[in-house]
PDB file of C-alpha atoms in Angstrom:
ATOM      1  CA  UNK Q   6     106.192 134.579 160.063  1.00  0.00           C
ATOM      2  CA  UNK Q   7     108.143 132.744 157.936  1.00  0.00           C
ATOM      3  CA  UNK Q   8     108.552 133.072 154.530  1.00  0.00           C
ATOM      4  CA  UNK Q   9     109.192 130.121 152.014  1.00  0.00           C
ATOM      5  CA  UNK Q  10     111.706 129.373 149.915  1.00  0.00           C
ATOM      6  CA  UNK Q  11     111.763 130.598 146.704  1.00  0.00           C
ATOM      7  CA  UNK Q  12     111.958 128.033 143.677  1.00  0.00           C
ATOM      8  CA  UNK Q  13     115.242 126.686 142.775  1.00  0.00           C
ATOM      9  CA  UNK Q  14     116.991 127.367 139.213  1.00  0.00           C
ATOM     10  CA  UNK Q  15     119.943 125.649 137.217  1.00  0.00           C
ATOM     11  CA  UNK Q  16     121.199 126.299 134.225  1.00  0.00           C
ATOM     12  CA  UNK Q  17     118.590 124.497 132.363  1.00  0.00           C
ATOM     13  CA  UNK Q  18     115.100 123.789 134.858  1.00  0.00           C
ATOM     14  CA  UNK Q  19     113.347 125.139 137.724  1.00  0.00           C
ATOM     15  CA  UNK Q  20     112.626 122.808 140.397  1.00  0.00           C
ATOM     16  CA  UNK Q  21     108.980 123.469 140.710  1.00  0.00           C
ATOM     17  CA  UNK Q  22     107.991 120.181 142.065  1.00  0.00           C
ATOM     18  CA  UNK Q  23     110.643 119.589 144.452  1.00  0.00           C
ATOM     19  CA  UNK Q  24     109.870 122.805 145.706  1.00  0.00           C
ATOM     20  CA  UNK Q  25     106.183 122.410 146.285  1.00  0.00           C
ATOM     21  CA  UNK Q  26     106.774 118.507 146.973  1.00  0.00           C
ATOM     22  CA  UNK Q  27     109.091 118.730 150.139  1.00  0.00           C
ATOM     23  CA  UNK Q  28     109.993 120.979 152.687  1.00  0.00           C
ATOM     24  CA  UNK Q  29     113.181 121.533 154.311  1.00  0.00           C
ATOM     25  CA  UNK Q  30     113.294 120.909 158.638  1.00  0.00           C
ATOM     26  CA  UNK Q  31     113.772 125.002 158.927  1.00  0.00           C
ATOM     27  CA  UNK Q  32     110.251 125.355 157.057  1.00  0.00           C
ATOM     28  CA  UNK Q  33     108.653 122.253 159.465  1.00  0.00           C
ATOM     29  CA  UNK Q  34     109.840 124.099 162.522  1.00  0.00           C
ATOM     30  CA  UNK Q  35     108.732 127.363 161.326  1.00  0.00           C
ATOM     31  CA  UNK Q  36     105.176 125.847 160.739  1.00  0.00           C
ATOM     32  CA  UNK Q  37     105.040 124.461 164.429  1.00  0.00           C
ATOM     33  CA  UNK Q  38     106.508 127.316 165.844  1.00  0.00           C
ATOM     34  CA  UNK Q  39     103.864 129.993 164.012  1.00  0.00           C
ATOM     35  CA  UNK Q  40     101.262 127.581 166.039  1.00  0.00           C
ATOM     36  CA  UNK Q  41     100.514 125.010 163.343  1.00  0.00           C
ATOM     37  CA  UNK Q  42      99.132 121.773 164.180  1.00  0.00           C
ATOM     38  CA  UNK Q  43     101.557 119.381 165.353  1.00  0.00           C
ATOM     39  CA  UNK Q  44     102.168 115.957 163.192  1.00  0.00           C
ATOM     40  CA  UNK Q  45     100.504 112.847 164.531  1.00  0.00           C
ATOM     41  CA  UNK Q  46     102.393 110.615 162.841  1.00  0.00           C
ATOM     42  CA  UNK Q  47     106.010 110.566 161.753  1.00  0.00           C
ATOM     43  CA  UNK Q  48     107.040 108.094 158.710  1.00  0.00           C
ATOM     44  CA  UNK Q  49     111.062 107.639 158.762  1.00  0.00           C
ATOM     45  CA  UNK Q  50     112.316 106.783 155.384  1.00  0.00           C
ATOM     46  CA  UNK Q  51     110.225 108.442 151.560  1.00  0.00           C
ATOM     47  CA  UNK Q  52     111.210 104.625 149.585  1.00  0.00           C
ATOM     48  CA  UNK Q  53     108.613 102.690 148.826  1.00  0.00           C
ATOM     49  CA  UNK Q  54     107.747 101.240 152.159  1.00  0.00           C
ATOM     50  CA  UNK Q  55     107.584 104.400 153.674  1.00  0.00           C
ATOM     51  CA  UNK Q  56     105.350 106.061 150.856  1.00  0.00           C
ATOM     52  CA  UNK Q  57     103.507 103.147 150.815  1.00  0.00           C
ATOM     53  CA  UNK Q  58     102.519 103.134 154.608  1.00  0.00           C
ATOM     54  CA  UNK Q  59     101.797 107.153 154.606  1.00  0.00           C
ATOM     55  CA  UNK Q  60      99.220 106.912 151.388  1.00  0.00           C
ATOM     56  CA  UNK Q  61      97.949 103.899 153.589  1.00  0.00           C
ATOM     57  CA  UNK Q  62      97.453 106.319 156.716  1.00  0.00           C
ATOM     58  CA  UNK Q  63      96.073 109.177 154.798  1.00  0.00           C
ATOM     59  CA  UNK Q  64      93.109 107.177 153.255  1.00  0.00           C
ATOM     60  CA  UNK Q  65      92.193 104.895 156.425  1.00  0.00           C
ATOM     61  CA  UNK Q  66      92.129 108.429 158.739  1.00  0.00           C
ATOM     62  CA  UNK Q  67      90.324 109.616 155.410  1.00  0.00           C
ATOM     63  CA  UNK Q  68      87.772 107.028 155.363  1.00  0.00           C
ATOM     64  CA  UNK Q  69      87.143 107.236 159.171  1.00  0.00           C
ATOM     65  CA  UNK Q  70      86.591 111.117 158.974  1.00  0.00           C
ATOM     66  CA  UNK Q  71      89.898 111.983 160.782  1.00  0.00           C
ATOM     67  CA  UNK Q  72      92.255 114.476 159.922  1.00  0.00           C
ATOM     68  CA  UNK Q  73      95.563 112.962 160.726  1.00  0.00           C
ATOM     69  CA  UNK Q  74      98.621 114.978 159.751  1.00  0.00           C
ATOM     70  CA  UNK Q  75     101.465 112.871 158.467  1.00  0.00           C
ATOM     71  CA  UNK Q  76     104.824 113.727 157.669  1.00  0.00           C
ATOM     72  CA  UNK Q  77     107.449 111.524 155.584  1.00  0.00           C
ATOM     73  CA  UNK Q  78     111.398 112.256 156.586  1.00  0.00           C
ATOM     74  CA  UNK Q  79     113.547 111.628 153.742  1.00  0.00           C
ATOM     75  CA  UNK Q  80     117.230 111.598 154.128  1.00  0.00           C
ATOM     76  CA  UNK Q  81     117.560 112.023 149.958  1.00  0.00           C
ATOM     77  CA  UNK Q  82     116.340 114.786 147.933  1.00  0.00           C
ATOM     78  CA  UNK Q  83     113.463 114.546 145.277  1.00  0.00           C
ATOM     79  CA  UNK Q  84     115.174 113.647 141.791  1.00  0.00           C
ATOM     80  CA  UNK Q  85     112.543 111.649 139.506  1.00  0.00           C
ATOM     81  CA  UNK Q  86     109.124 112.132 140.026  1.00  0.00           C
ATOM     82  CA  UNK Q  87     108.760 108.465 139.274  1.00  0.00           C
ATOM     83  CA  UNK Q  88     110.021 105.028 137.204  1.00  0.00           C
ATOM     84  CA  UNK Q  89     111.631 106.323 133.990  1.00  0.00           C
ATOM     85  CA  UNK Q  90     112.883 103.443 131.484  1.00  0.00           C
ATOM     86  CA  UNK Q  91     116.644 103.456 130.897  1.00  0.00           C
ATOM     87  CA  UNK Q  92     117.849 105.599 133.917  1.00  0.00           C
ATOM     88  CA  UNK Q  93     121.376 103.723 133.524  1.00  0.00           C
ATOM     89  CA  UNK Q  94     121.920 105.446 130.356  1.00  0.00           C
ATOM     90  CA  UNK Q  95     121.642 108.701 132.085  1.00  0.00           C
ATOM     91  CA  UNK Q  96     123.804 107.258 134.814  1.00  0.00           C
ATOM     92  CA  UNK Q  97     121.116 106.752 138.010  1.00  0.00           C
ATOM     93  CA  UNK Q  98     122.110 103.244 138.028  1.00  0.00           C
ATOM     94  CA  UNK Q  99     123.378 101.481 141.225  1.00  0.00           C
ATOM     95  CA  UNK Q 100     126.886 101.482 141.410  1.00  0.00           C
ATOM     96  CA  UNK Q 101     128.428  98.624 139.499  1.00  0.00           C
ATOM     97  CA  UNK Q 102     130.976  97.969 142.158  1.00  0.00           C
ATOM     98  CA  UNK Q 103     129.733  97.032 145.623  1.00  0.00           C
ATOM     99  CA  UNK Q 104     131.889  99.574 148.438  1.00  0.00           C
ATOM    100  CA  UNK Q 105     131.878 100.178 151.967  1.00  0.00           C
ATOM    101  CA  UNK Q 106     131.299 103.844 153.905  1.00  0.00           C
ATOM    102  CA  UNK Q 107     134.739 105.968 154.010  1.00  0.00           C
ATOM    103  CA  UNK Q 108     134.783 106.520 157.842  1.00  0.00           C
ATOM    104  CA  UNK Q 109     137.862 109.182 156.902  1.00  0.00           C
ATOM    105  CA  UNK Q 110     135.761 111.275 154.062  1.00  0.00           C
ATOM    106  CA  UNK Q 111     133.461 114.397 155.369  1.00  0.00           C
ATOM    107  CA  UNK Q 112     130.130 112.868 156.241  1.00  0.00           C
ATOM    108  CA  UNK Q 113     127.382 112.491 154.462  1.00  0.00           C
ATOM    109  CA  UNK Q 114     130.121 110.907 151.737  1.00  0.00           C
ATOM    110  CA  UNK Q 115     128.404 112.470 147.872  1.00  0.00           C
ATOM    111  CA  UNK Q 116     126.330 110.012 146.559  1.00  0.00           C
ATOM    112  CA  UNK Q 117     127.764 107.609 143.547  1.00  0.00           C
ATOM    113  CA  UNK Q 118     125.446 108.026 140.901  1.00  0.00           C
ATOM    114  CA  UNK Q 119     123.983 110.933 142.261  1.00  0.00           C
ATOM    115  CA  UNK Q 120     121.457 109.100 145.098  1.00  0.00           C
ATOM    116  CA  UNK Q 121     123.607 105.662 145.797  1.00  0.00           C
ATOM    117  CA  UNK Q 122     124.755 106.404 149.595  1.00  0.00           C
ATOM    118  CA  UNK Q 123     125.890 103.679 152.144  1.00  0.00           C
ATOM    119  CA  UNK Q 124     123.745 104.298 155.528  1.00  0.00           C
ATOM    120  CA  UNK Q 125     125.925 101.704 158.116  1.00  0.00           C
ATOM    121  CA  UNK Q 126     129.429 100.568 158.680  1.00  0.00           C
ATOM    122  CA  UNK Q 127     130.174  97.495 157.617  1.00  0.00           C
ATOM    123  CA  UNK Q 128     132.895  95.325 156.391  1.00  0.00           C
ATOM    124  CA  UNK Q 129     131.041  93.804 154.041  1.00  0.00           C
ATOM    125  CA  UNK Q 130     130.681  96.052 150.380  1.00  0.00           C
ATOM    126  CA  UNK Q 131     127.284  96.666 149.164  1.00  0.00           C
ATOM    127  CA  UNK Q 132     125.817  98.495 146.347  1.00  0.00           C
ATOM    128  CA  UNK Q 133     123.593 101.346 148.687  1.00  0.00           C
ATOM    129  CA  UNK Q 134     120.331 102.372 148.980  1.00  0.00           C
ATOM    130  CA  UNK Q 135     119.003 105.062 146.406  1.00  0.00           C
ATOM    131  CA  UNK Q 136     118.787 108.025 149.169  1.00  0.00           C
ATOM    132  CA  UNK Q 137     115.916 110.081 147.118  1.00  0.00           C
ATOM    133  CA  UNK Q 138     112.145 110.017 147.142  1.00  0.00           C
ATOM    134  CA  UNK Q 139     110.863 106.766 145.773  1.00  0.00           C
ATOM    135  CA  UNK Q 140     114.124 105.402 147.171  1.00  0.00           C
ATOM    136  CA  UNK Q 141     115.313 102.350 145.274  1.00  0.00           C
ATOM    137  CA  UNK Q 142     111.873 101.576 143.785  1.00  0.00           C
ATOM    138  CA  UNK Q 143     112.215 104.338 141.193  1.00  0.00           C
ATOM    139  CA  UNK Q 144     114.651 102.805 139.488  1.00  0.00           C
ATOM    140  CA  UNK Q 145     112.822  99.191 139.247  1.00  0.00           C
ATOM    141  CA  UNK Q 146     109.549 100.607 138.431  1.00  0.00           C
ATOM    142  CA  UNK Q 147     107.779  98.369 140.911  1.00  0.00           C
ATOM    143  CA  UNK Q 148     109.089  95.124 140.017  1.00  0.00           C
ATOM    144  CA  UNK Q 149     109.201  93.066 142.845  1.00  0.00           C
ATOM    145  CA  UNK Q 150     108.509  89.330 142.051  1.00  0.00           C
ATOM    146  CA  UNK Q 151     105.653  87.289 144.477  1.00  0.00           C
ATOM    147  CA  UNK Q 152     107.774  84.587 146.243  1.00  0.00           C
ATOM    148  CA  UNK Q 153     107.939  80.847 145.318  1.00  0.00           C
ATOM    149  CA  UNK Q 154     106.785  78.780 147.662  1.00  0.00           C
ATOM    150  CA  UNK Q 155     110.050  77.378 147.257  1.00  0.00           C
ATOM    151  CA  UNK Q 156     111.538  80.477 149.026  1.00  0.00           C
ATOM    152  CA  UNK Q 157     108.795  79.728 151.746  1.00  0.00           C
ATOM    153  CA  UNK Q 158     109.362  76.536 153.091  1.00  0.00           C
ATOM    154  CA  UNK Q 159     110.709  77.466 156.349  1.00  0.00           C
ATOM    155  CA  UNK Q 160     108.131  80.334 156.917  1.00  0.00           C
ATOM    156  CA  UNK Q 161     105.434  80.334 159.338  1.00  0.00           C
ATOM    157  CA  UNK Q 162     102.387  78.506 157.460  1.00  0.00           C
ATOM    158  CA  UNK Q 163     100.519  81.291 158.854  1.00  0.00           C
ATOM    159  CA  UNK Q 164     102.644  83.638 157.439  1.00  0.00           C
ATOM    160  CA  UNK Q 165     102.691  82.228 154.226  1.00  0.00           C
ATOM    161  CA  UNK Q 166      98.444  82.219 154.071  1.00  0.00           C
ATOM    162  CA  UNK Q 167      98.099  85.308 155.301  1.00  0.00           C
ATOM    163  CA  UNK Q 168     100.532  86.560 152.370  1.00  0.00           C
ATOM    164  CA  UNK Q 169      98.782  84.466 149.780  1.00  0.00           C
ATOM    165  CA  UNK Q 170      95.332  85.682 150.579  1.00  0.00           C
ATOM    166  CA  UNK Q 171      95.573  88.622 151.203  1.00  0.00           C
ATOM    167  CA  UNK Q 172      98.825  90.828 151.211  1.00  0.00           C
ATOM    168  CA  UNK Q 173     100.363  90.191 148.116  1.00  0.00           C
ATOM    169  CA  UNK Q 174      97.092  90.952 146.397  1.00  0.00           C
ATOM    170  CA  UNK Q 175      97.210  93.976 148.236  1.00  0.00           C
ATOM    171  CA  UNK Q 176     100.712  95.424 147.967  1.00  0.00           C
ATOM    172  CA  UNK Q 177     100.430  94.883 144.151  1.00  0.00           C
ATOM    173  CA  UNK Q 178      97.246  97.323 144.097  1.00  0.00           C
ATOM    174  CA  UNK Q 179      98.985  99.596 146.293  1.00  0.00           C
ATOM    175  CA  UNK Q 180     101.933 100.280 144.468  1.00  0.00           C
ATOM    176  CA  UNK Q 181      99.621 100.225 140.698  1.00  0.00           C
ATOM    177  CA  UNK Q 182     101.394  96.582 139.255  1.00  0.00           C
ATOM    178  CA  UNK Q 183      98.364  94.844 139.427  1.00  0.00           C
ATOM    179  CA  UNK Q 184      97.285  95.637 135.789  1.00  0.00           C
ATOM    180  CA  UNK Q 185      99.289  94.587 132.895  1.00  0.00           C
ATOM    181  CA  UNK Q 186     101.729  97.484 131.436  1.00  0.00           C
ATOM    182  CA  UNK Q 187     102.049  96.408 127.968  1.00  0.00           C
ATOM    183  CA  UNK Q 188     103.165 100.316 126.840  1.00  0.00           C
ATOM    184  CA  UNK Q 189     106.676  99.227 128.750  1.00  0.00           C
ATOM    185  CA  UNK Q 190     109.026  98.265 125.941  1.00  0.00           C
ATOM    186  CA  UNK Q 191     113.113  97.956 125.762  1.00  0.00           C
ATOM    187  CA  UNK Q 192     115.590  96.629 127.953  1.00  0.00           C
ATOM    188  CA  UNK Q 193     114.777  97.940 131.296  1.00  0.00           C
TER     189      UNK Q 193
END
C-alpha cells in the first residue's frame, strides 16, 4: 500500500493545507491501483470555472443521492487559500509587462510572480494565466462585472435572456458576490 506524503516544511510554515488539499498523480494512481473506486468525472483546469463546475457536480449528485467521485487537475500548485487584499504588495500580481513563451528555456518556463505562466505559443504577448488553485480569480476576489447590454448587441437574444434571468443571478451566488462586502476596504 502506499503511503502518503508527509507534510511539507520551509523555513518559516508547514504546508498543512496544501498537503491535505491536493494530491500529487503518484498518490491518484496509487489509490486506483490499491482497488479504489475509479473517478467518474474528470474536471481539467482548479480556476474558477473549473471549481465552480466541480462544487456544482458534487451537490446535484448530492441532492439526487449519488455518490459521484470527482477529481479537479490543476496544472499550478495551491498558494492562497483564497482572495487576500493587496497581493501586489507581496508581489502575486500579474506581470506588468505582457511576454510570450520562451520555446528555447527548459519547459515548464518558472512562473513570473510565482503562478503567472504562459500555456500556448503565440506571437502575440500576454500577461498569463495565474497557474494555482483559484487560478486568476484569487487575485480579483470575484469581481467580474454583469455585461452591458451594450456589450450584447450582437448576441443571440436568447442568449442574452437566458443570462439575464437566470445565469448571472446564479453565477453570482455560486461564487458568494451576491451579498454586499462592505468589510473590503483599500485600494484593491
Amino acid at each position: 500500500m502506499y503511503m502518503a506524503k508527509s507534510t511539507e516544511r520551509t523555513s518559516f510554515t508547514k504546508d498543512v493545507q496544501g498537503r491535505y488539499l491536493c494530491n500529487d498523480l503518484t498518490e491518484v494512481n496509487a489509490w486506483k491501483n490499491s482497488g479504489g473506486r475509479p473517478f467518474d468525472v474528470l474536471v481539467i483546469g482548479g480556476g474558477t470555472f473549473g471549481a465552480a463546475i466541480a462544487e456544482h457536480i458534487w451537490f446535484r449528485q448530492k441532492k439526487t443521492g449519488g455518490g459521484l467521485r470527482t477529481l479537479v487537475i490543476e496544472a499550478g500548485l495551491f498558494t492562497i487559500p483564497e482572495h487576500v487584499q493587496n497581493t501586489g504588495i507581496q508581489g502575486l500580481t500579474d506581470p506588468f509587462t505582457p511576454f510570450n513563451l520562451n520555446e528555447n528555456a527548459s519547459q515548464p518556463e518558472p512562473p513570473r510572480n510565482e503562478v503567472w505562466g504562459i500555456p500556448w505559443k503565440s506571437s502575440i504577448p500576454f500577461k498569463g494565466l495565474a497557474y494555482t488553485i483559484g487560478g486568476r480569480s484569487v487575485y480579483w476576489g470575484g469581481w467580474s462585472p454583469q455585461l452591458l447590454d451594450e456589450e450584447v448587441t450582437t448576441w443571440p437574444a436568447q442568449t442574452v435572456a437566458d443570462l439575464k434571468t437566470r445565469y448571472f443571478g446564479e453565477s453570482t451566488r455560486q461564487i458568494g458576490v451576491d451579498e454586499t462586502n462592505d468589510f473590503i476596504f483599500g485600494e484593491l
